[in-house]
Short mmCIF file of C-alpha atoms in Angstrom, two decimals:
data_model
loop_
_atom_site.label_atom_id
_atom_site.label_comp_id
_atom_site.label_asym_id
_atom_site.label_seq_id
_atom_site.Cartn_x
_atom_site.Cartn_y
_atom_site.Cartn_z
CA MET A 456 131.76 -1.31 86.63
CA THR A 457 133.26 1.11 84.22
CA VAL A 458 131.58 2.90 81.41
CA ALA A 459 133.86 4.90 79.18
CA THR A 460 132.33 7.12 76.57
CA ALA A 461 134.38 8.71 73.85
CA GLN A 462 132.61 11.42 71.94
CA GLN A 463 133.77 11.57 68.36
CA GLN A 464 131.89 14.64 67.34
CA GLY A 465 133.43 17.56 65.54
CA GLY A 466 136.41 15.73 64.20
CA GLY A 467 137.82 14.93 67.60
CA THR A 468 140.10 11.96 67.47
CA GLY A 469 138.29 10.24 70.31
CA ASN A 470 139.88 6.90 70.85
CA LEU A 471 140.47 5.80 67.30
CA TYR A 472 142.05 2.60 68.47
CA ASP A 473 138.70 1.39 69.69
CA VAL A 474 137.00 1.81 66.34
CA LEU A 475 139.91 0.90 64.12
CA GLU A 476 138.27 -2.35 63.11
CA LEU A 477 135.23 -0.46 61.86
CA VAL A 478 137.36 1.81 59.68
CA LEU A 479 139.20 -1.22 58.33
CA ASP A 480 136.43 -3.76 58.13
CA ARG A 481 133.19 -1.85 57.63
CA GLY A 482 132.15 0.95 55.35
CA LEU A 483 131.23 1.10 51.72
CA VAL A 484 133.16 -1.03 49.25
CA ILE A 485 132.84 -0.24 45.58
CA ASP A 486 134.31 -2.70 43.11
CA ALA A 487 135.31 0.03 40.68
CA PHE A 488 137.78 1.24 43.30
CA VAL A 489 140.87 -0.62 44.31
CA ARG A 490 141.60 -1.10 47.98
CA VAL A 491 144.94 -0.46 49.55
CA SER A 492 146.65 -3.64 50.60
CA LEU A 493 146.18 -4.32 54.27
CA VAL A 494 149.04 -6.76 54.47
CA GLY A 495 150.40 -6.73 57.97
CA ILE A 496 147.17 -5.56 59.48
CA GLU A 497 144.96 -8.51 58.65
CA ILE A 498 146.06 -10.08 61.87
CA LEU A 499 143.19 -8.03 63.25
CA LYS A 500 140.76 -10.48 61.77
CA ILE A 501 141.94 -13.42 63.81
CA ASP A 502 139.07 -14.58 65.94
CA VAL A 503 140.25 -14.60 69.52
CA ARG A 504 137.99 -15.70 72.30
CA VAL A 505 138.37 -13.82 75.52
CA VAL A 506 138.68 -16.99 77.51
CA VAL A 507 141.08 -19.29 75.76
CA ALA A 508 140.78 -22.93 76.72
CA SER A 509 144.37 -23.74 77.59
CA VAL A 510 146.38 -25.04 80.49
CA ASP A 511 147.91 -21.61 80.80
CA THR A 512 144.52 -19.97 81.18
CA TYR A 513 143.37 -22.56 83.70
CA LEU A 514 146.41 -22.01 85.88
CA LYS A 515 145.96 -18.26 85.73
CA PHE A 516 142.34 -18.61 86.77
CA ALA A 517 143.24 -20.95 89.61
CA GLU A 518 145.77 -18.44 90.85
CA ALA A 519 143.34 -15.56 90.50
CA CYS A 520 140.83 -17.54 92.58
CA ASN A 521 143.46 -18.20 95.15
CA ARG A 522 144.06 -14.49 95.54
CA LEU A 523 140.37 -13.69 95.50
CA ASP A 524 138.88 -12.51 98.74
CA LEU A 525 136.02 -14.97 98.85
CA GLU A 526 134.60 -13.69 102.10
CA SER A 527 133.83 -10.33 100.63
CA GLY A 528 132.57 -12.07 97.52
CA ARG A 529 130.03 -14.05 99.49
CA ASN A 530 128.91 -11.54 102.01
CA LYS A 531 128.62 -8.57 99.80
CA SER A 532 126.49 -8.82 96.75
CA PRO A 533 128.44 -10.42 93.93
CA GLY A 534 130.80 -8.43 91.84
CA LEU A 535 131.09 -5.53 94.18
CA PRO A 536 134.72 -4.64 93.80
CA ASP A 537 133.28 -1.69 92.04
CA VAL A 538 135.52 0.58 90.11
CA VAL A 539 133.60 3.73 89.51
CA GLY A 540 134.95 6.93 88.21
CA GLN A 541 136.93 8.40 85.43
CA VAL A 542 138.50 5.81 83.24
CA THR A 543 141.85 6.93 82.12
CA GLU A 544 143.80 5.36 79.34
CA SER A 545 146.27 3.91 81.79
CA GLY A 546 143.49 2.80 84.09
CA SER A 547 141.81 0.68 81.50
CA ARG A 548 145.09 -0.67 80.31
CA GLY A 549 145.96 -1.64 83.85
CA LYS A 550 142.79 -3.65 84.06
CA THR A 551 143.61 -5.73 81.03
CA LYS A 552 146.47 -7.51 82.68
CA GLY A 553 144.54 -10.41 84.14
CA ALA A 554 144.15 -13.92 82.81
CA LEU A 555 140.80 -12.95 81.44
CA SER A 556 142.10 -10.41 79.01
CA GLY A 557 145.41 -12.01 78.33
CA ALA A 558 144.26 -12.92 74.85
CA ALA A 559 143.11 -9.42 74.10
CA GLN A 560 146.41 -8.08 75.31
CA THR A 561 148.26 -10.48 73.07
CA VAL A 562 146.27 -9.41 70.07
CA SER A 563 146.90 -5.75 70.81
CA ASP A 564 150.57 -6.50 71.11
CA VAL A 565 150.62 -8.37 67.84
CA PHE A 566 148.65 -5.60 66.25
CA GLN A 567 151.02 -3.01 67.59
CA GLN A 568 153.86 -5.04 66.21
CA ALA A 569 152.19 -5.37 62.84
CA ARG A 570 151.67 -1.66 62.80
CA ASP A 571 155.26 -0.95 63.65
CA GLU A 572 156.42 -3.36 61.00
CA SER A 573 154.21 -1.80 58.41
CA GLN A 574 155.87 1.49 59.19
CA ASP A 575 159.37 0.10 59.13
CA SER A 576 159.21 -2.15 56.12
CA GLY A 577 156.78 -0.27 53.99
CA SER A 578 159.05 -0.47 51.00
CA ARG A 579 158.31 -4.16 50.67
CA ARG A 580 154.61 -3.53 50.30
CA ARG A 581 153.11 -1.88 47.34
CA THR A 582 150.05 0.24 47.29
CA THR A 583 147.89 -0.96 44.50
CA THR A 584 146.54 1.99 42.67
CA ARG A 585 145.93 0.31 39.39
CA ARG A 586 142.39 -0.41 38.47
CA LYS A 587 141.46 -4.06 38.62
CA GLU A 588 142.13 -5.44 35.20
CA GLU A 589 139.49 -8.11 35.37
CA ARG A 590 136.85 -5.44 35.52
CA GLU A 591 135.00 -5.26 32.22
CA MET B 224 146.96 10.73 39.64
CA SER B 225 144.73 8.31 41.46
CA THR B 226 142.02 9.54 43.80
CA TYR B 227 141.41 8.55 47.40
CA VAL B 228 137.70 8.43 48.32
CA TYR B 229 136.52 9.09 51.90
CA GLY B 230 132.77 9.08 51.56
CA ILE B 231 129.69 9.97 49.59
CA THR B 232 126.92 12.39 50.43
CA ARG B 233 124.47 14.72 48.73
CA THR B 234 124.78 18.20 47.34
CA PRO B 235 125.22 20.79 48.60
CA ALA B 236 128.69 19.73 49.62
CA PRO B 237 129.09 19.75 53.42
CA PRO B 238 130.98 22.74 54.80
CA LEU B 239 134.51 21.59 55.44
CA PRO B 240 137.03 23.53 57.52
CA ASP B 241 139.51 25.51 55.46
CA GLY B 242 142.63 23.53 54.83
CA LEU B 243 141.12 20.18 55.80
CA THR B 244 143.57 17.49 54.85
CA GLY B 245 143.34 13.74 54.59
CA VAL B 246 145.69 10.83 54.01
CA GLY B 247 149.30 11.05 52.95
CA ASP B 248 152.55 12.57 54.10
CA PRO B 249 152.33 15.47 53.60
CA PRO B 250 148.56 15.22 54.07
CA ARG B 251 146.67 15.81 50.82
CA PRO B 252 143.99 18.53 50.74
CA VAL B 253 140.42 17.25 50.79
CA ARG B 254 138.19 18.34 47.92
CA VAL B 255 134.73 17.49 46.66
CA LEU B 256 133.56 16.02 43.37
CA GLU B 257 129.93 16.60 42.44
CA ARG B 258 127.81 14.65 40.01
CA ASP B 259 124.07 14.20 39.68
CA GLY B 260 123.26 15.69 43.07
CA LEU B 261 125.83 13.56 44.85
CA VAL B 262 129.15 14.56 46.36
CA ALA B 263 132.26 12.46 46.81
CA LEU B 264 134.78 13.61 49.40
CA VAL B 265 138.19 12.89 47.92
CA SER B 266 141.84 13.81 47.89
CA ASP B 267 144.75 12.82 45.73
CA ALA B 268 145.92 9.35 46.70
CA PRO B 269 149.51 9.10 47.90
CA ASP B 270 151.45 6.50 45.92
CA ASP B 271 152.63 4.63 48.95
CA LEU B 272 149.51 4.63 51.08
CA LYS B 273 149.66 2.09 53.88
CA PRO B 274 147.28 1.29 56.72
CA LYS B 275 149.19 3.26 59.34
CA ARG B 276 147.56 4.73 62.38
CA ARG B 277 148.02 8.26 61.06
CA GLU B 278 146.27 7.41 57.78
CA LEU B 279 143.36 5.66 59.51
CA LEU B 280 142.97 8.66 61.76
CA ALA B 281 142.96 11.03 58.77
CA HIS B 282 140.27 8.95 57.07
CA GLN B 283 138.16 8.96 60.20
CA GLN B 284 138.62 12.69 60.80
CA VAL B 285 137.57 13.72 57.32
CA LEU B 286 134.41 11.65 57.75
CA ALA B 287 133.75 13.04 61.23
CA GLN B 288 133.98 16.59 59.88
CA ALA B 289 131.78 15.90 56.89
CA SER B 290 129.13 13.99 58.81
CA ALA B 291 128.76 16.42 61.70
CA GLU B 292 125.29 17.40 60.53
CA ARG B 293 124.20 15.07 57.80
CA PRO B 294 124.59 11.49 56.70
CA VAL B 295 127.68 10.53 54.77
CA LEU B 296 128.25 7.04 53.43
CA PRO B 297 131.74 6.26 54.75
CA MET B 298 134.02 4.31 52.45
CA ARG B 299 136.04 1.49 53.92
CA PHE B 300 139.61 2.65 54.57
CA GLY B 301 141.86 2.55 51.54
CA SER B 302 139.43 2.96 48.66
CA VAL B 303 141.35 4.33 45.71
CA SER B 304 139.94 5.24 42.32
CA GLN B 305 141.89 5.41 39.10
CA ASP B 306 141.09 9.10 38.74
CA ASP B 307 138.45 11.76 39.43
CA ALA B 308 136.51 10.87 36.29
CA THR B 309 136.02 7.30 37.50
CA VAL B 310 134.63 8.58 40.81
CA GLY B 311 132.17 10.73 38.87
CA ALA B 312 131.15 7.76 36.74
CA VAL B 313 130.53 5.64 39.84
CA LEU B 314 128.36 8.40 41.37
CA ALA B 315 126.32 8.60 38.17
CA GLU B 316 125.97 4.82 37.70
CA ARG B 317 124.82 4.15 41.23
CA ALA B 318 123.07 7.38 42.08
CA GLY B 319 119.81 5.59 42.90
CA HIS B 320 121.45 3.21 45.31
CA PHE B 321 123.44 5.91 47.08
CA ARG B 322 120.35 8.10 47.45
CA GLU B 323 118.37 5.22 48.89
CA ARG B 324 121.08 4.54 51.48
CA LEU B 325 121.42 8.24 52.34
CA ASP B 326 117.64 8.43 52.83
CA ALA B 327 117.73 5.39 55.08
CA LEU B 328 120.50 6.92 57.19
CA GLU B 329 119.10 10.46 57.36
CA GLY B 330 119.30 11.80 60.90
CA LYS B 331 121.02 8.66 62.19
CA VAL B 332 124.42 7.97 63.67
CA GLU B 333 126.36 4.89 64.71
CA TYR B 334 127.53 4.14 68.21
CA ASN B 335 129.90 1.29 68.88
CA ILE B 336 129.77 -0.47 72.23
CA LYS B 337 132.37 -2.94 73.40
CA ALA B 338 132.04 -4.97 76.55
CA SER B 339 134.59 -6.91 78.51
CA HIS B 340 134.62 -8.43 81.97
CA ASP B 341 136.25 -6.91 84.97
CA GLN B 342 138.15 -10.01 86.00
CA GLU B 343 137.85 -9.76 89.73
CA ALA B 344 134.17 -8.84 89.58
CA VAL B 345 133.32 -11.70 87.25
CA LEU B 346 135.26 -14.18 89.36
CA HIS B 347 133.31 -13.07 92.40
CA LEU B 348 130.14 -13.50 90.44
CA VAL B 349 130.79 -17.04 89.21
CA MET B 350 132.03 -18.06 92.66
CA ALA B 351 128.91 -16.66 94.29
CA ASP B 352 126.75 -18.55 91.80
CA ASN B 353 128.55 -21.84 92.15
CA PRO B 354 129.09 -23.56 95.52
CA GLU B 355 131.16 -26.30 93.92
CA LEU B 356 133.71 -23.84 92.58
CA ARG B 357 133.83 -22.11 95.93
CA ALA B 358 134.47 -25.37 97.73
CA MET B 359 137.22 -26.36 95.29
CA SER B 360 138.86 -22.98 95.60
CA GLU B 361 138.74 -23.04 99.38
CA ALA B 362 140.14 -26.57 99.49
CA ASN B 363 142.98 -25.53 97.21
CA ARG B 364 143.72 -22.52 99.30
CA ALA B 365 143.67 -24.55 102.50
CA ALA B 366 146.20 -26.88 100.86
CA GLY B 367 148.49 -23.95 100.11
CA GLY B 368 147.28 -23.51 96.55
CA GLY B 369 146.68 -27.15 95.74
CA THR B 370 148.52 -29.53 93.46
CA TYR B 371 149.06 -28.85 89.78
CA GLU B 372 146.17 -31.21 89.00
CA GLN B 373 143.86 -29.48 91.44
CA LYS B 374 144.75 -26.08 90.04
CA LEU B 375 144.03 -27.26 86.53
CA GLN B 376 140.70 -28.73 87.56
CA LEU B 377 139.61 -25.58 89.31
CA GLY B 378 140.92 -23.33 86.56
CA GLU B 379 139.13 -25.28 83.85
CA LYS B 380 135.82 -25.13 85.67
CA VAL B 381 136.24 -21.44 86.38
CA ALA B 382 137.13 -20.80 82.74
CA GLN B 383 133.97 -22.59 81.66
CA ALA B 384 131.86 -20.62 84.09
CA VAL B 385 133.38 -17.33 82.98
CA GLN B 386 132.91 -18.26 79.35
CA ALA B 387 129.26 -19.05 79.96
CA ARG B 388 128.95 -15.73 81.71
CA GLU B 389 130.46 -13.98 78.68
CA GLY B 390 127.67 -15.38 76.54
CA GLU B 391 125.01 -14.36 79.03
CA ASP B 392 126.41 -10.86 79.36
CA ALA B 393 126.70 -10.42 75.59
CA ALA B 394 123.00 -11.27 75.36
CA LEU B 395 122.26 -8.94 78.26
CA LEU B 396 123.97 -6.06 76.46
CA ARG B 397 122.12 -6.81 73.25
CA ARG B 398 118.78 -6.88 75.03
CA ALA B 399 119.55 -3.53 76.66
CA LEU B 400 120.43 -1.90 73.33
CA GLU B 401 117.86 -3.45 71.05
CA PRO B 402 114.84 -1.36 72.08
CA LEU B 403 116.81 1.84 71.43
CA ALA B 404 118.41 0.90 68.11
CA ALA B 405 117.00 1.34 64.63
CA GLU B 406 119.47 -1.36 63.61
CA ILE B 407 122.11 -3.36 65.36
CA SER B 408 125.23 -4.89 63.88
CA GLU B 409 127.82 -7.26 65.28
CA GLY B 410 131.26 -5.73 65.00
CA PRO B 411 134.19 -7.73 63.68
CA ASP B 412 134.95 -10.36 66.32
CA SER B 413 138.62 -9.69 66.60
CA MET B 414 139.76 -7.85 69.65
CA GLY B 415 138.86 -10.16 72.47
CA TRP B 416 135.72 -8.39 73.60
CA LEU B 417 132.85 -10.46 74.93
CA ALA B 418 130.60 -8.25 72.83
CA ASN B 419 131.26 -5.71 70.10
CA LEU B 420 128.04 -4.16 68.87
CA SER B 421 127.28 -1.20 66.68
CA VAL B 422 123.87 0.40 66.90
CA LEU B 423 122.22 2.85 64.57
CA VAL B 424 120.26 5.50 66.46
CA ASP B 425 118.58 8.81 65.74
CA ARG B 426 120.90 11.68 66.55
CA GLU B 427 118.33 12.81 69.10
CA GLY B 428 118.11 9.31 70.56
CA ALA B 429 121.78 9.25 71.49
CA ASP B 430 121.23 10.57 75.01
CA GLY B 431 118.76 7.81 75.74
CA LEU B 432 121.22 5.24 74.47
CA LEU B 433 124.04 6.59 76.64
CA ALA B 434 121.75 6.66 79.67
CA ALA B 435 120.75 3.02 79.07
CA ILE B 436 124.39 1.99 78.81
CA GLU B 437 125.23 3.86 81.99
CA GLU B 438 122.38 2.09 83.73
CA LEU B 439 123.55 -1.31 82.51
CA GLY B 440 127.02 -0.56 83.79
CA THR B 441 125.54 0.06 87.23
CA SER B 442 123.26 -2.96 87.31
CA ALA B 443 125.89 -5.32 85.88
CA PRO B 444 129.07 -4.25 87.69
CA GLN B 445 131.09 -7.08 86.15
CA LEU B 446 130.93 -5.31 82.78
CA ASP B 447 133.42 -2.83 81.46
CA LEU B 448 131.72 -0.93 78.67
CA LYS B 449 133.38 1.26 76.08
CA VAL B 450 131.21 3.50 74.01
CA ASN B 451 132.37 5.31 70.88
CA GLY B 452 130.22 7.70 68.95
CA PRO B 453 128.63 9.37 67.20
CA LEU B 454 130.38 7.75 64.27
CA PRO B 455 129.65 7.81 60.56
CA PRO B 456 127.46 4.77 59.89
CA TYR B 457 130.30 2.40 58.95
CA SER B 458 128.32 -0.68 59.89
CA PHE B 459 125.11 0.35 58.17
CA VAL B 460 126.15 1.51 54.71
CA GLU B 461 124.55 -1.54 53.15
CA LYS B 462 121.10 -2.87 53.85
CA SER B 463 121.02 -5.04 56.93
CA ASP B 464 120.68 -8.78 56.43
CA ALA B 465 117.18 -8.61 57.85
CA ALA B 466 116.16 -5.96 55.34
CA ALA B 467 117.89 -7.85 52.52
CA ASP B 468 116.18 -11.10 53.54
CA ALA B 469 112.82 -9.39 53.54
CA THR B 470 113.49 -8.08 50.04
CA ALA B 471 114.72 -11.50 48.90
CA SER B 472 111.76 -13.39 50.32
CA ALA B 473 109.35 -10.85 48.86
CA GLY B 474 111.04 -11.49 45.53
CA ALA B 475 110.85 -15.24 46.02
CA ALA B 476 107.16 -14.98 46.93
CA ARG B 477 106.54 -13.02 43.77
CA ALA B 478 108.49 -15.53 41.71
CA GLY B 479 106.63 -18.44 43.33
CA GLY B 480 103.21 -16.85 42.83
#
């Protein structure tokens, strides 16, 4: 079990990455204002299930089971490989390497890539600051 | 010069640190626009604003500063007005609505909770719950890993079991949070979490919420839980569906009668 709490109070940056989708996808929208184009970041909205039904996933699970110490799984109460303690950035990243979170990892990678691209090729994208013309 | 809008609150304008800056490179100074008892937190909008990490962080930081002690309606990232006058006109036009939302959010903050499975722990759990899976896995292991077919069969069944467990654990998390939340909102389903929930709680109720999450983490060791907060109420700036439905059905009842 791990519980990681990031306090955001007082303007601390906390872990912005974890709430990025709220900043991008929630919050007040007013039609009299134009929104900056989020081209290159909309990849965030792709709906990815944690467990992807694919041959690849199945094989990863089978291998993970093969490595699993079933004896301890049966004799101890289930789920006891208990990771308690301070969760560090690298710690939680390390835990996302399994088959389970492969999809999440992929999305983060894609997102990272999209972010990098948006920094590199910004000149191709225009920030729309004009008021919507269809507004009456 | 177009105007970038961070959020809306009431007068008096919240105390902001000297030199607080927002989006842009160089970062543009944050200022306030007042109209009809409402305040918009704004800055000049850079011409080439893009959704970079730095800009998102600036948006979030301005809101965190402004909402340290009072409710602020956070704008979605990237809201740009033609000019200051248009912002003022929007405040005036919708003053009633903004006040109603600020009243509803008075003394409340958002916490976002994301849950994922610890892979090894959840595998132990589904194996312990399912003798058939255990037998298949042991047979495969005895056969040196099993054939490709056998691996696929086992993997598919395990994937199904884990997926079912994701659903159960998402419901478990929701049940744990519901009694403590004034409102609850599903976050965008995008990052591969088995659950992504935002809850609206009283500022004073935050400790109870954190304690409940800690407790859940202990009783359900297969869960990795990430908690972020207090946040400006991004997920609660508009009336919840439940509240909107109630209003709509009350209206329909009136229309029908």
